[in-house]
Amino acid sequence: MERTDALAAVGSVEEVCRLIDLVSDTMDDYLYICDFQNDFYYISPQAKKRFLLPSNQFHNVMKVHEQLVYPDDIMELKKEFELLENGERKTHSMMYRWMSADGKPIWINCRGRVIEKDGKPWYMVGCINEIGGRQKADNISGLLGEASLKQYIDRKASENTAPEGFFLRVGIDGLKGINARLGMEYGDMLLHRTAKYIQHCILPQEQLYYMSGDEFLIVNLQGGTEKDAKKLYKKIQEKIEQFIEKNNYQVVYTVSAGLILCRDIREFGSANLLKLTEFTLNQAKKLGKNTCYTFCEKDYKAFLHRQKLMRQLRKAVKHGYEGFEAYFQPLYSTDRDRIFGAETLMRFHSEEFGMVSPAEFIPILEETGLIIPAGRWILDQALMACVQFQKVIPDFHISVNLSPVQIMKSCVDKDILSGIARYGLSPSHLIVELTESDLLESDLRFRRTWARLKGNGVQLALDDFGSGYSNFRYLTEMQPDIIKIDRLFTANAMAHEFDFRQLLLFCEMVHSLNLSLCIEGTETREELQRISEMVPEYIQGYYFGKPCERAAFEQLIEEQEWGSKQNRQR
Ligand code: C2E
Ligand code: CA
Ligand code: CA
């Protein structure tokens, strides 16, 4: 048939719509027709479930697309649409993003051909397919992929039985590193081999799928038990060990596994099946890899709690730090026999969680990088408060905690120095606290930040000394201005004579290096007396005051100043 005849042979819009309906459930792609004359669009019915579409047929084509298309891509599509509509372009081929029904951008490849009538564009008919995420099979592992797994599960679900069995997610530990060291080809070979070994180990009634990256999923819906799954994991481990040995230890690698039983999946919603298996494997990796983790409700609830808190923290940072607050704890100077400063401590509370401990939320802020904006915010709060507190005590010092993430991933030294200048403070009135364990990971960036702050007159405190690996080398090398003794170190010293002697000796050494000492965690008068034997320059602890809001802190120092004025007048 001639090409012109072929175009003449296509049907009316209604006929094309019927044809789309007829074949749509035999394919994963979506067929569509866009009728230019009537500003009408028709797409395979299953598209409605997948994408943010009001229906699989609609008028006002561009208006609906404005909602459907990912905002960054809409302009380009509009330009393209104009060319097609006014006949300047006869074929359409564009990769861009549609929003999924649950609001995520999905890459699609949309192709089409314009059919003309009386020399004018009449309609465009074509096909849309998803570029990513729908992989049916993987050529490297030689296995079926996620889309096939979903089909298998759907098929099983339609059989209307509640199967017993398990899902075992297996991941190669450190494949990224192997790829980097030995090349992608080697990594691919390893992936292929591992797939083969797993296949050898599984039973005929078990299915094996390739997930993504370095992960596989073994599905047993035939009554497999936890014991069976663990046995299977052991078998896979042994097979891999044999391969390593046969390969003369050219590469040594391990696999981790996450196990979840069907009944747990039913309890937490089958829709979350993949997420649940992902969670189990992640837990195994967190446990140090080369191990099999079995799903535990308590762990999963803690994980969900953490995820929720993470979302709330993110929202709070986005919405003007709502729920964040700066607290201030007195720093007492033994020379001056008075409160001379405060440590700024971050607080977070929300309606749902109430007051959350920094021990819980600071690691989340660090993990997500949110500590960078939140750290900037607390620094600003601290400097602002310091200006205020200096109206009561002119020589007031403020201290802030720095996270290593701020140092490694932002220009925190610049933020600090410009903040001090903005508030017109003297740099020596700011104390920056860094913990010793952070210094252990020290690299050039860390040392540069430290040197730049020190060079500009900011005081540096080595926080939590004695809590980890006390490395005395840092004392001479980094020359901090203040060493803060960890609260637990102090508590131990209060409880055991030996620890007390040790702390005493240590404090002597700090003084011999001409560094100042701050003892944390002083709670009672008795403790204060014992601590005085160490002759610390500074003391911090509940005895002098718990961390409190700014107004309460201001009142505390006002009372102190008022009291000493009274004493002087007497
Ligand atoms: P840290 O820097 O060692 O802060 C001292 C912690 O000890 C504070 O706990 C304080 O409330 C507590 N504390 C002080 N004196 C006493 C005492 O006499 N008895 C007892 N039982 N506790 C005392 P908090 O506020 O819960 O902070 C915990 C940790 O969270 C901090 O330890 C610090 O590492 C981190 N953190 C808090 N705020 C920030 C912040 O703004 N930025 C960063 N990066 N970390 C922060
Ligand atoms: Ca601190
Ligand atoms: Ca501390």
Coordinates of C-alpha atoms and ligand atoms in Angstrom, one line a residue:
M1 CA 0.0 0.0 0.0
E2 CA 1.2 3.5 -0.8
R3 CA 1.8 5.7 2.2
T4 CA -0.9 8.2 1.2
D5 CA -3.4 5.3 1.0
A6 CA -2.3 4.1 4.4
L7 CA -3.3 7.5 5.9
A8 CA -6.5 7.5 3.9
A9 CA -7.3 4.1 5.3
V10 CA -7.2 5.2 9.0
G11 CA -10.6 5.6 10.6
S12 CA -12.5 8.3 12.3
V13 CA -11.7 9.5 15.8
E14 CA -14.4 7.2 17.2
E15 CA -13.0 4.2 15.4
V16 CA -9.5 4.9 16.7
C17 CA -10.8 5.1 20.2
R18 CA -12.5 1.8 19.9
L19 CA -9.3 0.3 18.6
I20 CA -7.4 1.7 21.5
D21 CA -9.9 0.1 23.9
L22 CA -9.7 -3.2 22.1
V23 CA -5.9 -3.6 22.3
S24 CA -5.0 -1.6 25.4
D25 CA -5.0 -4.5 27.9
T26 CA -2.8 -6.6 25.7
M27 CA 0.1 -4.1 26.2
D28 CA 2.0 -2.1 28.8
D29 CA 2.3 1.0 26.7
Y30 CA -0.4 3.5 26.3
L31 CA -2.1 4.4 23.0
Y32 CA -3.6 7.8 22.5
I33 CA -5.4 9.9 20.0
C34 CA -5.4 13.7 20.2
D35 CA -8.3 15.2 18.1
F36 CA -7.2 18.8 17.1
Q37 CA -10.5 19.7 15.6
N38 CA -12.5 19.1 18.8
D39 CA -9.7 19.7 21.3
F40 CA -10.3 16.1 22.6
Y41 CA -7.9 13.5 23.9
Y42 CA -8.4 9.7 24.4
I43 CA -5.8 7.4 26.0
S44 CA -5.7 3.7 27.0
P45 CA -7.9 3.3 30.0
Q46 CA -5.1 1.9 32.3
A47 CA -3.3 5.3 32.0
K48 CA -5.9 6.8 34.3
K49 CA -4.7 4.6 37.2
R50 CA -1.0 5.3 36.6
F51 CA -1.1 9.1 35.9
L52 CA -2.6 12.2 37.3
L53 CA -5.5 12.2 34.8
P54 CA -9.1 13.2 35.5
S55 CA -10.3 10.5 33.1
N56 CA -8.9 8.6 30.1
Q57 CA -10.9 11.0 27.8
F58 CA -11.1 14.7 28.1
H59 CA -11.6 18.0 26.3
N60 CA -9.3 21.1 26.8
V61 CA -6.2 19.1 26.0
M62 CA -3.6 21.7 27.0
K63 CA -5.4 22.7 30.2
V64 CA -5.5 19.1 31.4
H65 CA -1.8 18.7 30.4
E66 CA -0.9 21.7 32.5
Q67 CA -1.9 19.6 35.6
L68 CA -0.5 16.3 34.2
V69 CA 2.9 17.4 32.9
Y70 CA 5.9 18.0 35.3
P71 CA 6.1 21.8 35.6
D72 CA 9.7 22.0 34.2
D73 CA 8.5 20.3 30.9
I74 CA 5.3 22.1 30.2
M75 CA 6.7 25.0 28.2
E76 CA 8.5 22.7 25.8
L77 CA 5.4 20.6 25.3
K78 CA 3.3 23.7 24.6
K79 CA 5.7 24.8 21.9
E80 CA 5.7 21.3 20.3
F81 CA 1.9 21.1 20.5
E82 CA 1.5 24.4 18.6
L83 CA 3.7 23.2 15.8
L84 CA 1.7 20.0 15.5
E85 CA -1.6 21.7 15.7
N86 CA -0.9 24.3 13.0
G87 CA 0.6 21.7 10.7
E88 CA 4.2 22.7 10.9
R89 CA 5.2 19.4 12.3
K90 CA 3.9 16.0 11.1
T91 CA 5.4 13.6 13.6
H92 CA 5.9 13.9 17.3
S93 CA 8.7 12.4 19.5
M94 CA 9.5 13.8 22.9
M95 CA 10.8 12.5 26.2
Y96 CA 9.4 14.4 29.1
R97 CA 7.7 13.8 32.4
W98 CA 4.1 13.1 33.4
M99 CA 3.0 13.2 37.1
S100 CA 1.9 9.8 38.4
A101 CA -1.4 9.4 40.2
D102 CA 0.5 9.7 43.6
G103 CA 2.3 12.9 42.5
K104 CA 5.7 11.6 41.3
P105 CA 7.3 12.6 38.0
I106 CA 7.5 9.7 35.6
W107 CA 9.7 9.9 32.4
I108 CA 7.8 9.0 29.3
N109 CA 8.6 8.7 25.7
C110 CA 5.7 10.0 23.6
R111 CA 5.6 9.4 19.9
G112 CA 2.8 10.2 17.4
R113 CA 1.9 10.9 13.8
V114 CA -0.4 13.6 12.6
I115 CA -3.2 12.5 10.3
E116 CA -4.5 15.2 8.0
K117 CA -7.9 15.8 6.4
D118 CA -8.3 18.2 3.6
G119 CA -4.7 19.3 4.0
K120 CA -5.2 20.3 7.6
P121 CA -4.1 18.4 10.8
W122 CA -7.1 16.3 11.9
Y123 CA -5.7 14.2 14.7
M124 CA -2.6 12.7 16.1
V125 CA -2.4 9.1 17.0
G126 CA 0.5 7.5 18.8
C127 CA 2.0 5.6 21.7
I128 CA 3.5 6.5 25.1
N129 CA 5.9 4.3 27.0
E130 CA 7.6 4.7 30.3
I131 CA 11.3 5.0 30.0
G132 CA 12.4 3.9 33.4
G133 CA 11.2 1.5 36.1
R134 CA 9.3 -0.9 33.9
Q135 CA 12.1 -3.1 33.1
K136 CA 10.8 -6.6 32.5
A137 CA 14.1 -8.4 32.3
D138 CA 17.7 -7.6 33.0
N139 CA 20.3 -8.7 30.5
I140 CA 23.2 -8.6 32.9
S141 CA 21.7 -10.9 35.6
G142 CA 19.6 -12.7 33.0
L143 CA 16.6 -12.5 35.3
L144 CA 13.1 -11.1 35.2
G145 CA 12.7 -7.7 36.8
E146 CA 10.4 -5.7 39.1
A147 CA 7.5 -5.4 36.6
S148 CA 7.4 -9.2 36.2
L149 CA 7.4 -9.6 39.9
K150 CA 4.4 -7.3 40.2
Q151 CA 2.6 -9.3 37.6
Y152 CA 3.4 -12.5 39.5
I153 CA 2.1 -11.1 42.8
D154 CA -1.0 -9.7 41.1
R155 CA -1.7 -13.1 39.6
K156 CA -1.3 -14.8 43.0
A157 CA -3.5 -12.2 44.7
S158 CA -6.2 -12.8 42.1
E159 CA -6.2 -16.5 43.0
N160 CA -7.8 -15.2 46.2
T161 CA -5.8 -17.2 48.7
A162 CA -3.6 -15.8 51.4
P163 CA -0.3 -17.6 50.6
E164 CA 2.2 -18.5 53.3
G165 CA 5.9 -18.2 52.5
F166 CA 8.6 -15.6 52.4
F167 CA 10.4 -12.9 50.6
L168 CA 14.1 -12.9 50.8
R169 CA 15.9 -9.8 49.5
V170 CA 19.6 -10.5 48.8
G171 CA 22.1 -7.8 48.0
I172 CA 25.8 -7.9 47.1
D173 CA 27.8 -6.0 49.7
G174 CA 30.0 -3.2 48.3
L175 CA 29.4 -3.9 44.6
K176 CA 30.0 -0.2 44.0
G177 CA 33.5 -0.4 45.4
I178 CA 34.2 -3.6 43.3
N179 CA 33.1 -1.7 40.2
A180 CA 35.4 1.1 41.0
R181 CA 38.3 -1.1 41.8
L182 CA 38.0 -3.8 39.2
G183 CA 35.8 -2.2 36.5
M184 CA 32.2 -2.3 35.6
E185 CA 32.7 -5.4 33.4
Y186 CA 34.0 -7.3 36.4
G187 CA 31.1 -6.1 38.5
D188 CA 28.6 -7.2 35.8
M189 CA 30.3 -10.6 35.7
L190 CA 29.9 -10.9 39.5
L191 CA 26.3 -9.9 39.3
H192 CA 25.7 -12.5 36.7
R193 CA 27.5 -15.2 38.7
T194 CA 25.7 -14.3 41.9
A195 CA 22.3 -14.6 40.0
K196 CA 23.4 -18.0 38.7
Y197 CA 24.4 -19.2 42.2
I198 CA 21.1 -18.0 43.8
Q199 CA 19.3 -19.8 41.0
H200 CA 21.2 -23.0 41.8
C201 CA 20.2 -22.7 45.4
I202 CA 16.4 -22.0 45.1
L203 CA 13.7 -24.7 44.9
P204 CA 11.6 -25.1 41.8
Q205 CA 8.6 -23.5 43.4
E206 CA 10.7 -20.4 44.3
Q207 CA 11.0 -17.4 42.0
L208 CA 14.0 -15.2 41.6
Y209 CA 13.8 -11.6 40.4
Y210 CA 16.5 -8.9 39.8
M211 CA 15.5 -5.7 41.5
S212 CA 18.0 -3.0 40.8
G213 CA 21.7 -2.2 41.3
D214 CA 23.0 -5.2 43.2
E215 CA 19.8 -6.7 44.6
F216 CA 17.7 -9.8 44.0
L217 CA 14.4 -10.9 45.4
I218 CA 13.5 -14.6 46.1
V219 CA 9.8 -15.2 46.4
N220 CA 8.4 -18.3 48.1
L221 CA 4.6 -18.5 48.2
Q222 CA 4.5 -22.2 48.8
G223 CA 4.6 -22.3 52.6
G224 CA 8.4 -21.6 53.0
T225 CA 9.3 -20.9 56.7
E226 CA 11.8 -18.6 58.4
K227 CA 14.0 -21.7 58.9
D228 CA 13.8 -22.5 55.2
A229 CA 14.7 -19.0 54.2
K230 CA 17.7 -18.9 56.5
K231 CA 18.9 -22.2 55.2
L232 CA 18.6 -20.8 51.7
Y233 CA 20.7 -17.8 52.7
K234 CA 23.4 -20.0 54.2
K235 CA 23.5 -22.1 51.0
I236 CA 23.9 -18.9 48.9
Q237 CA 26.7 -17.8 51.1
E238 CA 28.5 -21.1 50.8
K239 CA 28.1 -21.1 47.0
I240 CA 29.7 -17.7 46.9
E241 CA 32.5 -18.7 49.2
Q242 CA 33.3 -21.7 46.9
F243 CA 33.4 -19.3 43.9
I244 CA 35.8 -17.0 45.7
E245 CA 38.1 -19.9 46.6
K246 CA 38.0 -21.3 43.0
N247 CA 38.7 -17.8 41.7
N248 CA 41.9 -17.7 43.9
Y249 CA 40.6 -14.9 46.0
Q250 CA 40.8 -12.5 43.1
V251 CA 37.8 -10.8 44.7
V252 CA 36.4 -11.4 48.1
Y253 CA 32.8 -10.3 48.5
T254 CA 29.7 -11.1 50.7
V255 CA 26.0 -10.9 50.4
S256 CA 23.4 -9.6 52.9
A257 CA 19.8 -10.6 53.1
G258 CA 16.5 -9.3 54.5
L259 CA 13.8 -11.7 55.2
I260 CA 10.1 -11.1 55.6
L261 CA 7.3 -13.6 55.9
C262 CA 4.0 -13.3 54.0
R263 CA 2.0 -12.9 57.2
D264 CA 4.0 -9.8 58.2
I265 CA 3.5 -8.4 54.7
R266 CA -0.3 -8.9 55.0
E267 CA -0.3 -7.0 58.4
F268 CA 1.6 -4.0 57.0
G269 CA -0.2 -3.8 53.6
S270 CA 0.8 -5.7 50.5
A271 CA 1.0 -2.4 48.7
N272 CA 4.2 -1.8 50.7
L273 CA 5.7 -5.1 49.8
L274 CA 8.8 -3.8 48.0
K275 CA 9.3 -1.1 50.6
L276 CA 9.2 -3.7 53.4
T277 CA 11.7 -6.0 51.6
E278 CA 13.9 -3.0 51.1
F279 CA 13.7 -2.2 54.8
T280 CA 14.8 -5.7 55.8
L281 CA 17.8 -5.6 53.5
N282 CA 18.8 -2.2 54.7
Q283 CA 18.6 -3.4 58.3
A284 CA 20.9 -6.3 57.4
K285 CA 23.4 -3.8 55.9
K286 CA 23.2 -1.6 59.0
L287 CA 24.0 -4.7 61.2
G288 CA 27.3 -4.8 59.4
K289 CA 26.5 -6.7 56.2
N290 CA 27.2 -10.4 55.5
T291 CA 24.2 -11.3 57.6
C292 CA 20.5 -12.1 57.3
Y293 CA 18.0 -9.9 59.1
T294 CA 14.5 -11.1 59.9
F295 CA 11.7 -8.5 59.9
C296 CA 10.7 -7.4 63.4
E297 CA 7.7 -5.2 64.0
K298 CA 9.4 -3.1 66.7
D299 CA 12.3 -2.2 64.4
Y300 CA 9.9 -1.4 61.6
K301 CA 7.8 0.9 63.8
A302 CA 10.9 2.7 65.0
F303 CA 12.0 3.1 61.4
L304 CA 8.5 4.5 60.5
H305 CA 8.7 6.8 63.5
R306 CA 12.1 8.1 62.3
Q307 CA 10.8 8.6 58.8
K308 CA 7.9 10.6 60.1
L309 CA 10.2 12.7 62.3
M310 CA 12.4 13.3 59.3
R311 CA 9.5 14.5 57.3
Q312 CA 8.4 16.8 60.1
L313 CA 11.9 18.2 60.5
R314 CA 12.1 18.8 56.7
K315 CA 8.7 20.6 56.8
A316 CA 9.8 22.7 59.8
V317 CA 13.0 23.8 58.1
K318 CA 11.0 24.7 55.0
H319 CA 8.4 26.7 57.0
G320 CA 10.6 29.1 58.9
Y321 CA 11.9 26.7 61.5
E322 CA 8.5 26.2 63.1
G323 CA 9.0 24.0 66.2
F324 CA 12.7 24.7 66.5
E325 CA 13.9 26.6 69.5
A326 CA 17.2 27.8 70.9
Y327 CA 17.8 27.0 74.6
F328 CA 20.6 28.4 76.7
Q329 CA 22.5 26.8 79.5
P330 CA 24.7 28.8 81.8
L331 CA 28.5 28.6 81.6
Y332 CA 30.0 29.4 85.0
S333 CA 33.4 31.0 85.3
T334 CA 35.3 30.1 88.5
D335 CA 37.6 33.1 88.2
R336 CA 34.8 35.6 88.0
D337 CA 32.6 33.5 90.3
R338 CA 29.6 34.1 88.1
I339 CA 27.8 33.0 84.9
F340 CA 29.7 34.6 82.1
G341 CA 28.2 32.8 79.1
A342 CA 25.8 30.2 77.7
E343 CA 25.9 27.2 75.5
T344 CA 23.2 27.3 72.8
L345 CA 21.3 24.0 72.5
M346 CA 18.8 23.2 69.8
R347 CA 15.3 22.0 70.7
F348 CA 12.6 20.6 68.5
H349 CA 8.9 20.0 69.3
S350 CA 5.9 19.2 67.3
E351 CA 2.3 18.6 68.1
E352 CA 2.6 15.0 67.3
F353 CA 5.9 14.1 68.9
G354 CA 6.0 16.7 71.7
M355 CA 9.6 17.6 72.8
V356 CA 12.1 15.5 70.9
S357 CA 15.5 15.0 72.4
P358 CA 18.5 16.4 70.4
A359 CA 20.1 13.0 70.7
E360 CA 17.3 11.8 68.4
F361 CA 16.8 14.6 66.0
I362 CA 20.4 15.9 65.5
P363 CA 21.5 12.6 63.9
I364 CA 18.5 12.9 61.5
L365 CA 19.4 16.5 60.7
E366 CA 22.9 15.3 60.0
E367 CA 21.9 12.4 57.9
T368 CA 19.6 14.5 55.7
G369 CA 21.9 17.5 55.5
L370 CA 19.2 19.6 57.2
I371 CA 21.8 20.4 59.8
I372 CA 23.2 22.9 57.4
P373 CA 20.2 25.3 57.3
A374 CA 19.2 24.4 60.9
G375 CA 22.8 25.1 62.0
R376 CA 22.7 28.5 60.3
W377 CA 19.5 29.2 62.0
I378 CA 20.7 28.3 65.5
L379 CA 23.9 30.3 64.9
D380 CA 21.9 33.3 64.1
Q381 CA 19.7 32.8 67.2
A382 CA 22.8 32.5 69.3
L383 CA 24.5 35.6 68.0
M384 CA 21.3 37.6 68.3
A385 CA 20.8 36.4 71.9
C386 CA 24.4 37.2 72.7
V387 CA 23.9 40.9 71.7
Q388 CA 20.9 40.9 74.0
F389 CA 22.7 39.2 76.9
Q390 CA 25.7 41.6 76.5
K391 CA 23.3 44.4 77.5
V392 CA 23.2 42.6 80.9
I393 CA 26.8 41.2 81.1
P394 CA 29.0 43.2 78.7
D395 CA 31.6 40.5 78.5
F396 CA 29.1 37.7 77.8
H397 CA 30.3 34.7 75.7
I398 CA 28.0 32.5 73.6
S399 CA 28.9 29.0 72.5
V400 CA 27.4 27.0 69.6
N401 CA 27.8 23.3 68.6
L402 CA 29.1 22.5 65.2
S403 CA 28.3 19.3 63.4
P404 CA 31.0 17.8 61.1
V405 CA 28.4 17.8 58.3
Q406 CA 28.4 21.6 58.4
I407 CA 32.1 21.6 58.1
M408 CA 32.4 19.0 55.3
K409 CA 29.4 20.1 53.3
S410 CA 29.0 23.9 53.7
C411 CA 31.0 27.0 54.2
V412 CA 30.3 27.2 57.9
D413 CA 33.4 29.3 58.7
K414 CA 32.1 32.0 56.3
D415 CA 28.7 31.9 57.9
I416 CA 30.2 32.3 61.4
L417 CA 32.5 35.1 60.5
S418 CA 29.9 37.0 58.5
G419 CA 27.4 36.4 61.3
I420 CA 29.7 37.9 63.9
A421 CA 30.3 40.9 61.7
R422 CA 26.6 41.4 61.1
Y423 CA 25.8 41.5 64.8
G424 CA 28.9 43.6 65.6
L425 CA 30.3 41.1 68.1
S426 CA 33.9 40.5 68.9
P427 CA 35.0 37.1 67.6
S428 CA 36.4 36.1 71.0
H429 CA 32.9 36.2 72.4
L430 CA 31.9 33.3 70.3
I431 CA 32.9 29.8 71.3
V432 CA 32.6 27.0 68.7
E433 CA 32.3 23.5 70.1
L434 CA 33.5 20.5 68.1
T435 CA 33.6 17.0 69.4
E436 CA 36.7 14.9 69.5
S437 CA 35.3 12.0 67.4
D438 CA 34.7 14.5 64.6
L439 CA 38.3 15.5 64.6
L440 CA 39.2 11.8 64.2
E441 CA 37.7 12.0 60.7
S442 CA 39.8 15.1 60.2
D443 CA 40.8 16.0 56.8
L444 CA 42.1 19.1 55.1
R445 CA 38.8 20.9 55.1
F446 CA 38.3 20.3 58.8
R447 CA 41.8 21.7 59.6
R448 CA 41.3 24.6 57.3
T449 CA 38.0 25.6 59.0
W450 CA 39.5 25.2 62.4
A451 CA 42.5 27.3 61.4
R452 CA 40.4 30.0 59.8
L453 CA 38.2 30.4 62.8
K454 CA 41.1 30.4 65.2
G455 CA 43.0 32.9 63.0
N456 CA 40.0 35.2 63.2
G457 CA 39.9 35.1 67.0
V458 CA 37.0 32.8 67.5
Q459 CA 37.4 30.5 70.6
L460 CA 37.4 26.8 69.9
A461 CA 36.3 24.2 72.4
L462 CA 36.9 20.5 72.1
D463 CA 33.6 19.0 73.3
D464 CA 32.8 15.7 75.0
F465 CA 36.4 15.0 75.9
G466 CA 36.8 11.6 77.4
S467 CA 33.7 10.1 75.8
G468 CA 35.4 8.3 73.1
Y469 CA 39.0 7.6 72.0
S470 CA 40.8 10.3 74.0
N471 CA 43.6 11.2 71.7
F472 CA 46.0 13.5 73.5
R473 CA 47.7 14.2 70.2
Y474 CA 44.9 16.5 69.3
L475 CA 45.5 18.7 72.3
T476 CA 48.9 19.7 71.2
E477 CA 48.2 19.6 67.5
M478 CA 44.9 21.5 67.3
Q479 CA 45.4 23.7 70.4
P480 CA 41.8 24.3 71.3
D481 CA 41.1 27.1 73.8
I482 CA 38.9 25.0 76.0
I483 CA 38.6 21.3 76.7
K484 CA 35.1 20.3 77.8
I485 CA 35.0 17.2 79.9
D486 CA 32.2 14.9 79.0
R487 CA 29.3 14.6 81.4
L488 CA 29.7 10.8 81.7
F489 CA 33.4 11.2 82.4
T490 CA 32.6 13.5 85.3
A491 CA 29.8 11.2 86.5
N492 CA 32.3 8.2 86.6
A493 CA 34.8 10.3 88.4
M494 CA 32.2 11.2 91.0
A495 CA 31.4 7.5 91.5
H496 CA 34.8 5.8 91.4
E497 CA 38.0 7.0 93.1
F498 CA 40.2 5.6 90.4
D499 CA 38.3 7.6 87.7
F500 CA 38.5 10.6 89.9
R501 CA 42.3 10.3 90.1
Q502 CA 42.6 9.8 86.4
L503 CA 40.5 12.9 85.7
L504 CA 42.5 14.9 88.2
L505 CA 45.7 13.9 86.4
F506 CA 44.2 14.7 83.1
C507 CA 43.1 18.2 84.2
E508 CA 46.7 18.9 85.4
M509 CA 48.0 18.0 82.0
V510 CA 45.5 20.3 80.2
H511 CA 46.6 23.1 82.4
S512 CA 50.2 22.4 81.8
L513 CA 49.4 22.9 78.1
N514 CA 47.9 26.3 79.0
L515 CA 44.5 25.3 77.9
S516 CA 41.3 26.0 79.8
L517 CA 39.0 23.4 81.3
C518 CA 35.3 23.2 81.4
I519 CA 33.7 20.4 83.4
E520 CA 30.2 19.4 82.3
G521 CA 27.5 17.7 84.2
T522 CA 27.8 19.3 87.7
E523 CA 24.5 18.6 89.3
T524 CA 25.0 19.0 93.1
R525 CA 26.9 21.0 95.7
E526 CA 28.9 17.9 96.7
E527 CA 29.9 17.4 93.1
L528 CA 30.9 21.0 92.8
Q529 CA 33.2 20.7 95.8
R530 CA 35.0 17.6 94.3
I531 CA 35.2 19.2 90.9
S532 CA 36.8 22.3 92.4
E533 CA 39.8 20.1 93.2
M534 CA 40.5 20.1 89.4
V535 CA 40.6 23.9 89.4
P536 CA 38.5 24.2 86.2
E537 CA 38.2 27.6 84.6
Y538 CA 34.6 26.9 83.6
I539 CA 31.8 24.7 85.0
Q540 CA 28.5 23.7 83.3
G541 CA 25.7 21.7 84.8
Y542 CA 22.3 21.6 86.3
Y543 CA 23.7 23.0 89.5
F544 CA 24.1 26.4 87.8
G545 CA 21.1 26.0 85.6
K546 CA 19.3 23.7 83.1
P547 CA 19.0 24.7 79.5
C548 CA 16.1 27.2 79.2
E549 CA 14.4 29.5 76.9
R550 CA 15.9 32.9 76.1
A551 CA 13.6 34.9 78.3
A552 CA 14.2 32.7 81.3
F553 CA 17.9 32.8 80.8
E554 CA 17.8 36.6 80.5
Q555 CA 16.0 36.7 83.8
L556 CA 18.6 34.5 85.4
I557 CA 21.5 36.7 84.5
E558 CA 19.6 39.8 85.3
E559 CA 19.0 38.4 88.8
Q560 CA 22.7 37.5 89.1
E561 CA 23.8 41.0 88.2
W562 CA 21.2 42.7 90.4
G563 CA 22.3 40.5 93.3
S564 CA 26.0 41.3 92.9
K565 CA 25.1 45.0 92.6
Q566 CA 23.3 44.8 95.9
N567 CA 26.3 43.0 97.5
R568 CA 28.7 45.7 96.2
Q569 CA 26.4 48.5 97.7
R570 CA 26.3 46.7 101.0
Ligands
C2E1 P1 26.5 18.5 74.4 O1 27.0 19.5 73.4 O2 27.5 17.7 75.2 O3 25.5 19.3 75.3 C1 25.4 19.2 76.6 C2 24.3 18.3 77.0 O4 24.3 17.9 78.3 C3 22.9 19.0 76.8 O5 22.0 18.0 76.4 C4 22.6 19.5 78.2 O6 21.3 19.7 78.4 C5 23.2 18.3 79.0 N1 23.5 18.7 80.4 C6 24.2 19.8 80.7 N2 24.4 19.8 82.1 C7 23.8 18.7 82.6 C8 23.8 18.1 83.9 O7 24.2 18.6 84.9 N3 23.1 16.9 84.0 C9 22.6 16.3 82.9 N4 22.0 15.1 83.1 N5 22.7 16.8 81.6 C10 23.3 18.0 81.5 P2 21.0 18.2 75.2 O8 20.6 19.6 75.2 O9 20.1 17.1 75.3 O10 22.0 18.0 73.9 C11 22.5 16.8 73.6 C12 23.5 16.9 72.5 O11 22.9 17.3 71.3 C13 24.5 18.0 72.7 O12 25.5 17.5 73.6 C14 25.0 18.2 71.3 O13 26.0 17.2 71.0 C15 23.8 18.0 70.5 N6 23.2 19.3 70.2 C16 22.4 20.1 70.9 N7 22.1 21.2 70.3 C17 22.9 21.2 69.1 C18 23.1 22.1 68.0 O14 22.6 23.2 68.0 N8 23.9 21.8 67.0 C19 24.6 20.5 67.0 N9 25.4 20.3 66.0 N10 24.4 19.7 68.1 C20 23.6 20.0 69.1
CA2 CA 28.4 21.0 73.4
CA3 CA 29.5 18.2 75.9

